[in-house]
mmCIF file of C-alpha atoms and ligand atoms in Angstrom:
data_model
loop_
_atom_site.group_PDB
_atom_site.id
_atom_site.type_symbol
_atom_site.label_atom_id
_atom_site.label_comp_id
_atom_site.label_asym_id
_atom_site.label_seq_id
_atom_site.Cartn_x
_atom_site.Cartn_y
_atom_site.Cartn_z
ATOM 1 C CA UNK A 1 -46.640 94.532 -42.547
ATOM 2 C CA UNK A 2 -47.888 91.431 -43.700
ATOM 3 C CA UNK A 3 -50.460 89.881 -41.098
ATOM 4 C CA UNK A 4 -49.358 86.544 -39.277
ATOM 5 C CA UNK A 5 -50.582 83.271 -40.032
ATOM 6 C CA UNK A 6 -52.735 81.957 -37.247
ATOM 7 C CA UNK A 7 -52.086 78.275 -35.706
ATOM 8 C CA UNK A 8 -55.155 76.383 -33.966
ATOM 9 C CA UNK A 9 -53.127 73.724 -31.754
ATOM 10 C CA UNK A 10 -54.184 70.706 -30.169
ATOM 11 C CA UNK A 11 -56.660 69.453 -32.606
ATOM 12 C CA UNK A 12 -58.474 65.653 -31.116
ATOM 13 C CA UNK A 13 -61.570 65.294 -32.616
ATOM 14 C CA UNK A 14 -63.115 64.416 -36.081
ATOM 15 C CA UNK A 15 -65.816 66.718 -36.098
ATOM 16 C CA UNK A 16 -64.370 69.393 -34.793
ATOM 17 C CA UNK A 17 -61.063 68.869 -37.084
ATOM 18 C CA UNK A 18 -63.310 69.514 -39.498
ATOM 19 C CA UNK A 19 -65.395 72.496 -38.360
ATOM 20 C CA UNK A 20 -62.159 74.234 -37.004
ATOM 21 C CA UNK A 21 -60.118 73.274 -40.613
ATOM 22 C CA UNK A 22 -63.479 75.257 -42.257
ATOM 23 C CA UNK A 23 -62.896 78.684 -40.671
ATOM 24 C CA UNK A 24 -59.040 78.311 -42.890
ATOM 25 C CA UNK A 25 -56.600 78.233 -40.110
ATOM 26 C CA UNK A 26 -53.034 78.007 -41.685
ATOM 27 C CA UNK A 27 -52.034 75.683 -39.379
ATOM 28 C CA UNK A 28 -53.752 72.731 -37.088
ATOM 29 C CA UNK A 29 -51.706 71.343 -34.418
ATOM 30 C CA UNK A 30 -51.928 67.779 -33.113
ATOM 31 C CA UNK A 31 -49.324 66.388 -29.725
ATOM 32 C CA UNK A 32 -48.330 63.539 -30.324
ATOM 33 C CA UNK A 33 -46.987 63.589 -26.518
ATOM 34 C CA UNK A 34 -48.418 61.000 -24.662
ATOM 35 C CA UNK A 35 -48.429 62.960 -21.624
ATOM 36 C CA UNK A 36 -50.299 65.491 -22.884
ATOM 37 C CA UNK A 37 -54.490 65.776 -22.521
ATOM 38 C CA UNK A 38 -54.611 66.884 -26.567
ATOM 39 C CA UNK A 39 -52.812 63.592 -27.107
ATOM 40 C CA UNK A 40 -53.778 62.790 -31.018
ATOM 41 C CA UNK A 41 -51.498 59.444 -31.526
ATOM 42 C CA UNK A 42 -55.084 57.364 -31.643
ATOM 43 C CA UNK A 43 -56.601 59.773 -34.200
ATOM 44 C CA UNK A 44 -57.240 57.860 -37.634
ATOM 45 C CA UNK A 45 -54.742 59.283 -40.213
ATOM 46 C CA UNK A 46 -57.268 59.892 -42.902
ATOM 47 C CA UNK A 47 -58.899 62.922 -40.853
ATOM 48 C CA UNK A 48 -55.622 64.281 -40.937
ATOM 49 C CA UNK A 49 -54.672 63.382 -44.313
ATOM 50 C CA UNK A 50 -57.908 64.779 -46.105
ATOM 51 C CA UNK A 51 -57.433 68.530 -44.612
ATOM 52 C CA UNK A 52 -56.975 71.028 -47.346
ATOM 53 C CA UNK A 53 -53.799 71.480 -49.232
ATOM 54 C CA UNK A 54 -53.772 75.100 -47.643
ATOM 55 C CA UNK A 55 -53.544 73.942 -43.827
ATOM 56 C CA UNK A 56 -50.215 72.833 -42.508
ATOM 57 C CA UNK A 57 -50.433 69.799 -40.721
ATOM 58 C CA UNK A 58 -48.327 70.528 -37.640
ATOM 59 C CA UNK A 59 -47.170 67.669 -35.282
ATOM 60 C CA UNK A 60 -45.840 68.614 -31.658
ATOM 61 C CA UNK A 61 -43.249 66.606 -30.486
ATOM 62 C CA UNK A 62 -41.626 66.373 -27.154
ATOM 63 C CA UNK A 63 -37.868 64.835 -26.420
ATOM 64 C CA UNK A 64 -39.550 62.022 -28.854
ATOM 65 C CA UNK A 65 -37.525 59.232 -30.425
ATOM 66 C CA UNK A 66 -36.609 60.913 -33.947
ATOM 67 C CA UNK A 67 -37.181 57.440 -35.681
ATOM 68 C CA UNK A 68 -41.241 57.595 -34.369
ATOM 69 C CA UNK A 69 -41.298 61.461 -35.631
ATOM 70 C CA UNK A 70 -40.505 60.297 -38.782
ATOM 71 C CA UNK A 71 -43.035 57.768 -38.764
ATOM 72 C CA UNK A 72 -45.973 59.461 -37.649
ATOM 73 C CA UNK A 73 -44.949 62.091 -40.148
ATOM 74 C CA UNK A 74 -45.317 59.507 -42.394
ATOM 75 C CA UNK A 75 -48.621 58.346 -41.281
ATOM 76 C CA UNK A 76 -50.171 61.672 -41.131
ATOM 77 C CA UNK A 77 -49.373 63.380 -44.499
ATOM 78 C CA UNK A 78 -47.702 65.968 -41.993
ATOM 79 C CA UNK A 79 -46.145 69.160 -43.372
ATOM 80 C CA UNK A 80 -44.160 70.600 -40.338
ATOM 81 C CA UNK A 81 -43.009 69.279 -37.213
ATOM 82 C CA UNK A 82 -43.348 71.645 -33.877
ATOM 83 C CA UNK A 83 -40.262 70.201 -31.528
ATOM 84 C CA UNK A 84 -41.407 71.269 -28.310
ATOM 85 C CA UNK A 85 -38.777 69.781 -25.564
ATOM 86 C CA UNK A 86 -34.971 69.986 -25.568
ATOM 87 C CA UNK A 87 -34.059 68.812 -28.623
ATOM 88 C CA UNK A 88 -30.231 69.488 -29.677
ATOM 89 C CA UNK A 89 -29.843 71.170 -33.063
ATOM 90 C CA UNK A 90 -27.677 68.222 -34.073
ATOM 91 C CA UNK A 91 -31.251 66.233 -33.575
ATOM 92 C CA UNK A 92 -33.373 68.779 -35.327
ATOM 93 C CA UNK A 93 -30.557 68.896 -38.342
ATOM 94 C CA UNK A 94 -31.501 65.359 -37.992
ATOM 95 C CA UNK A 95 -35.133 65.047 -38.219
ATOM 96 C CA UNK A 96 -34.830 67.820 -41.240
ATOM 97 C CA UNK A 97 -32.152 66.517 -43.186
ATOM 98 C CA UNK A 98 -34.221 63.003 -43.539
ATOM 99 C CA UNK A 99 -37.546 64.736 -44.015
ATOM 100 C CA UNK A 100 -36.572 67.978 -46.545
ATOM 101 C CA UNK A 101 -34.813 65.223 -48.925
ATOM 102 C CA UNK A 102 -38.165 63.815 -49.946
ATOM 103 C CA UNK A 103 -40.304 66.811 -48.889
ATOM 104 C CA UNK A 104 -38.239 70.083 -49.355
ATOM 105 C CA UNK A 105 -41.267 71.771 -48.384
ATOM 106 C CA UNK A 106 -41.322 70.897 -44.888
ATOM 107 C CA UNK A 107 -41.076 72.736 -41.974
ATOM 108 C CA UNK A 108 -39.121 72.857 -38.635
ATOM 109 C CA UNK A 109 -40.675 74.842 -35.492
ATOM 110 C CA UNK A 110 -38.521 74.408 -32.666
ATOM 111 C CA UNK A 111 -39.910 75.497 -29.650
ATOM 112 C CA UNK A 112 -38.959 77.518 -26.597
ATOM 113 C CA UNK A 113 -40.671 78.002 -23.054
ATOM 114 C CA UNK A 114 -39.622 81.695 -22.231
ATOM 115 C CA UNK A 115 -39.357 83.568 -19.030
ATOM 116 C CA UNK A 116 -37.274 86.305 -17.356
ATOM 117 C CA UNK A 117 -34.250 83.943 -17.349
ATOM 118 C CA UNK A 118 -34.203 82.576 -20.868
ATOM 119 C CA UNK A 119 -30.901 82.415 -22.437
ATOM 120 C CA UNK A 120 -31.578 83.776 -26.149
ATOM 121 C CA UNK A 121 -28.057 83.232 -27.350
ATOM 122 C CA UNK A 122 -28.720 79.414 -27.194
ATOM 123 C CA UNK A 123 -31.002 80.314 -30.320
ATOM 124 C CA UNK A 124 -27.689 80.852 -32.345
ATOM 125 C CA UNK A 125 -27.075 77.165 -32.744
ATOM 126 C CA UNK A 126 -30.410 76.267 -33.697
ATOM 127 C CA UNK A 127 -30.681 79.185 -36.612
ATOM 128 C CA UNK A 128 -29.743 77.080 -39.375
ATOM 129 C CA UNK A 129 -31.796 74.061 -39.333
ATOM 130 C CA UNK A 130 -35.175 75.955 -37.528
ATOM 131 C CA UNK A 131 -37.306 77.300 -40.223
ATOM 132 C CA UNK A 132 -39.427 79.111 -37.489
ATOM 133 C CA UNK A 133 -38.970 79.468 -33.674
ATOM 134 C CA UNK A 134 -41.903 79.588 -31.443
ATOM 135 C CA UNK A 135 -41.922 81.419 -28.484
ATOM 136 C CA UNK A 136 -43.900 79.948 -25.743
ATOM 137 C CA UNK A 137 -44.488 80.349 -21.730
ATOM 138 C CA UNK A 138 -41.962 77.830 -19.508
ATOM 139 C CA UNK A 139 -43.720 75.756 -17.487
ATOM 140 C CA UNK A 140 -42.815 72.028 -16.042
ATOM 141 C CA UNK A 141 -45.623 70.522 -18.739
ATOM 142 C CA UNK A 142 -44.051 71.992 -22.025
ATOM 143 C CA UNK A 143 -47.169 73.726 -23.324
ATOM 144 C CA UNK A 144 -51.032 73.976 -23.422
ATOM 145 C CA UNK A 145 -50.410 75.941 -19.668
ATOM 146 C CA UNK A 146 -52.975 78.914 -21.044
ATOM 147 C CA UNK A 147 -50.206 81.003 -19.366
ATOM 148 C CA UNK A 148 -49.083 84.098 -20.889
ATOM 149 C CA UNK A 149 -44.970 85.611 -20.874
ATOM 150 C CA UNK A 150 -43.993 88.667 -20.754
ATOM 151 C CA UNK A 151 -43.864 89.555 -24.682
ATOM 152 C CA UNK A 152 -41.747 92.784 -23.729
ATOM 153 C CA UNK A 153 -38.489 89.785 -23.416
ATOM 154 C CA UNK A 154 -38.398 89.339 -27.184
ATOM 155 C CA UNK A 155 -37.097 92.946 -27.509
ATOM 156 C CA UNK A 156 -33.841 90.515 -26.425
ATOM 157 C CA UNK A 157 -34.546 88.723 -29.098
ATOM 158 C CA UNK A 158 -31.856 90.049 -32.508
ATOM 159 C CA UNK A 159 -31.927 86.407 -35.031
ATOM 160 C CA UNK A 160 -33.365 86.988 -37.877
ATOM 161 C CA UNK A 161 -35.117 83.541 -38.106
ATOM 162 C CA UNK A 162 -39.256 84.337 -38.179
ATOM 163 C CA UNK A 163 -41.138 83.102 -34.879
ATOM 164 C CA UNK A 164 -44.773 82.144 -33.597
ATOM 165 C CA UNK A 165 -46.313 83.584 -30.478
ATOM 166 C CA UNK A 166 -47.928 81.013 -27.975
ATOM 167 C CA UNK A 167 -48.859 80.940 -24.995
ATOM 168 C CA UNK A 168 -51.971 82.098 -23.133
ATOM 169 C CA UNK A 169 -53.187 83.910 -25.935
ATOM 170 C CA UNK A 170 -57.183 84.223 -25.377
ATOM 171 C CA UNK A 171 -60.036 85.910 -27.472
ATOM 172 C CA UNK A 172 -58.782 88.876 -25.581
ATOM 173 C CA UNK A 173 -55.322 89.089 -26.656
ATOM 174 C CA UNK A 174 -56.245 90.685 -30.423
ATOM 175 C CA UNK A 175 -55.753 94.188 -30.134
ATOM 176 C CA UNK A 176 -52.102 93.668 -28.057
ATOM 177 C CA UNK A 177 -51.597 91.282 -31.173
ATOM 178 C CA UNK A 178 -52.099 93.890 -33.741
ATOM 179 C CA UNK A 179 -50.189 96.109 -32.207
ATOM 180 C CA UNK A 180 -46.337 94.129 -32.666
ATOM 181 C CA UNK A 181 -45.190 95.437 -35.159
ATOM 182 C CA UNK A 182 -42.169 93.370 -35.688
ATOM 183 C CA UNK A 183 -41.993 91.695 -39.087
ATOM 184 C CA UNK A 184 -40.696 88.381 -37.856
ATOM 185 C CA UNK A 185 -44.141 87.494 -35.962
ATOM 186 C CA UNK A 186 -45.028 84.895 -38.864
ATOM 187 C CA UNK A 187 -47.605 83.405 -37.076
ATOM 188 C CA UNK A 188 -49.879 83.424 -34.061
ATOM 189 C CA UNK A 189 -50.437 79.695 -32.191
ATOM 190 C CA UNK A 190 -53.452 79.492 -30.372
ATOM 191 C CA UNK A 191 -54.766 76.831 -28.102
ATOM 192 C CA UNK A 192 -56.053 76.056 -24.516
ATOM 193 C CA UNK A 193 -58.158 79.377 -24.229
ATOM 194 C CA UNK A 194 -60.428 78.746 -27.307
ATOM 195 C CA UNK A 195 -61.257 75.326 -25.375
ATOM 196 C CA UNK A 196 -64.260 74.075 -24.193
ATOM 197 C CA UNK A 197 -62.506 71.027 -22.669
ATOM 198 C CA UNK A 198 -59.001 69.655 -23.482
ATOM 199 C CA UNK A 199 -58.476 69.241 -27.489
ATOM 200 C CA UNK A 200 -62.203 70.482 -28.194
ATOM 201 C CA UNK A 201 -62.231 74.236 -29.752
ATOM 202 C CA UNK A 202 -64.814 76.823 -29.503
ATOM 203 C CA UNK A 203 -65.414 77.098 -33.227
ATOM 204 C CA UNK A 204 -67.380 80.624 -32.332
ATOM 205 C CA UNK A 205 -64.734 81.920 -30.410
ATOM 206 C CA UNK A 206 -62.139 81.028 -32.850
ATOM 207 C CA UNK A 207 -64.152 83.013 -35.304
ATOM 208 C CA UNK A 208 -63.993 86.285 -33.231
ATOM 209 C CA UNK A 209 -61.073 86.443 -32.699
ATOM 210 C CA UNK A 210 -60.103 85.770 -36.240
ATOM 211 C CA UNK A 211 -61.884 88.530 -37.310
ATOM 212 C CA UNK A 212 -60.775 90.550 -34.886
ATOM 213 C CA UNK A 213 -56.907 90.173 -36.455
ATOM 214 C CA UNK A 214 -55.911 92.721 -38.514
HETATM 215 O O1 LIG B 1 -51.102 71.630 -25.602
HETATM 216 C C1 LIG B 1 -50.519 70.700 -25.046
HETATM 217 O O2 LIG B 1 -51.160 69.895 -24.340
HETATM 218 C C2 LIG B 1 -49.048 70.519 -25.213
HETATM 219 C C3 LIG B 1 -48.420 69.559 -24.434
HETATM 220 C C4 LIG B 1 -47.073 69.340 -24.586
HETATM 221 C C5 LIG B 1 -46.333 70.061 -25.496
HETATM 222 C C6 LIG B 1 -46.948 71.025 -26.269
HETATM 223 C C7 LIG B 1 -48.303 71.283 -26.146
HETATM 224 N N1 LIG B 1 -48.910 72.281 -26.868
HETATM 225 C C8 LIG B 1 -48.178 72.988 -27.866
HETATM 226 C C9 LIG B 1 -48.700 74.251 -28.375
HETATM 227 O O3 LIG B 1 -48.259 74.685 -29.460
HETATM 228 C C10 LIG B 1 -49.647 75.122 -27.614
HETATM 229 O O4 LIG B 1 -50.481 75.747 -28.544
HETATM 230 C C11 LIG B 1 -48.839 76.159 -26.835
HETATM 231 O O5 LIG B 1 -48.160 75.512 -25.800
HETATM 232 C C12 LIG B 1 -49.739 77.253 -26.223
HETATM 233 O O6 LIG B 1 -50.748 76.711 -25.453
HETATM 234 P P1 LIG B 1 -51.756 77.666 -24.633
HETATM 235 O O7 LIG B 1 -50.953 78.368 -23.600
HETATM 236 O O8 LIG B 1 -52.768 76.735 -24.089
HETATM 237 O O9 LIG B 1 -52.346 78.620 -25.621
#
């Protein structure tokens, strides 16, 4: 089985953009949610746009106007788009259709919170237009919670579409990781629990646990 990619969310600062981008993550998140702490809407583009070729640039979205998404794709030399609210699938066909004409290379994440009463037959409708689905915890603030689900619901979960893992995965979570051995875990999305405060990662810890991926 072909090990998952590993996503380092909620990127904020310069320096640590940079330190973080040079342990090779394949993604780096930045929320472009103003309620968020990790909000990254005042970062300067450039930081963004000078990461190497290999890193997808990943913005998180929530419920956001999809005229500003396209924007601040724009503006950021971003490569996917993480929808993270309650965005329709006619809204994600949307955002894709405009984006994939110029840049068939992009990507769509759509993004679930998931607990014991998550409906995974609304995923049908959104099949088509989501390259990837990530699989997050549900809670009232839409992500960065450092809250784990209970992983044992995606046995529910029978679309073929390839997902991320998020939520409340920590430096401990590696060996559980490399256990799954479903083929559709494409990537692993990591955030508040390599933090030493909001949007500023633990560059060691990130390392560990890296190498602690198999
Ligand atoms: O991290 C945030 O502050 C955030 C706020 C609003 C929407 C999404 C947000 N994060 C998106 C992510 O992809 C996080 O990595 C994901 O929720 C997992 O976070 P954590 O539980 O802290 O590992």
């Amino acid at each position: 089985m072909k090990r998952p990619e590993l996503k380092v969310c909620g990127m904020l600062h310069p320096k640590n953009i940079l330190e973080v981008a040079a342990l090779q993550p394949d993604y780096l998140g930045f929320i472009f949610f103003k309620g968020s702490k990790r909000y990254a809407g005042e970062l300067d583009p450039e930081v963004v746009k000078a990461l190497p070729e290999q890193i997808q640039r990943t913005g998180v979205f929530v419920n956001e106007d999809s005229e500003l998404v396209l924007e601040l794709i724009h503006k950021y030399g971003l490569n996917a788009v993480q929808l993270h609210g309650a965005e329709s699938p006619e809204y994600c066909r949307g955002i894709a259709q405009s984006i994939k004409a110029i840049q068939p290379e992009f990507k769509l994440i759509k993004s679930f919170g998931v607990n014991a009463d998550f409906d995974f037959e609304q995923l049908e409708a959104y099949q088509e237009v989501a390259d990837y689905f990530l699989f997050d915890t549900q809670t009232p603030d839409h992500g960065g919670s450092g809250k784990k689900f209970d992983w044992s619901l995606l046995d529910k979960y029978t679309l073929d579409v390839p997902y991320f893992l998020s939520g409340g995965i920590g430096p401990e979570s590696a060996e559980a990781l490399n256990a799954i051995r479903d083929p559709r875990l494409s990537a692993i999305d990591i955030n508040s629990r390599f933090e030493l405060e909001p949007g500023l990662k633990d560059a060691g810890k990130l390392i560990e646990f890296k190498n602690k991926l198999s």
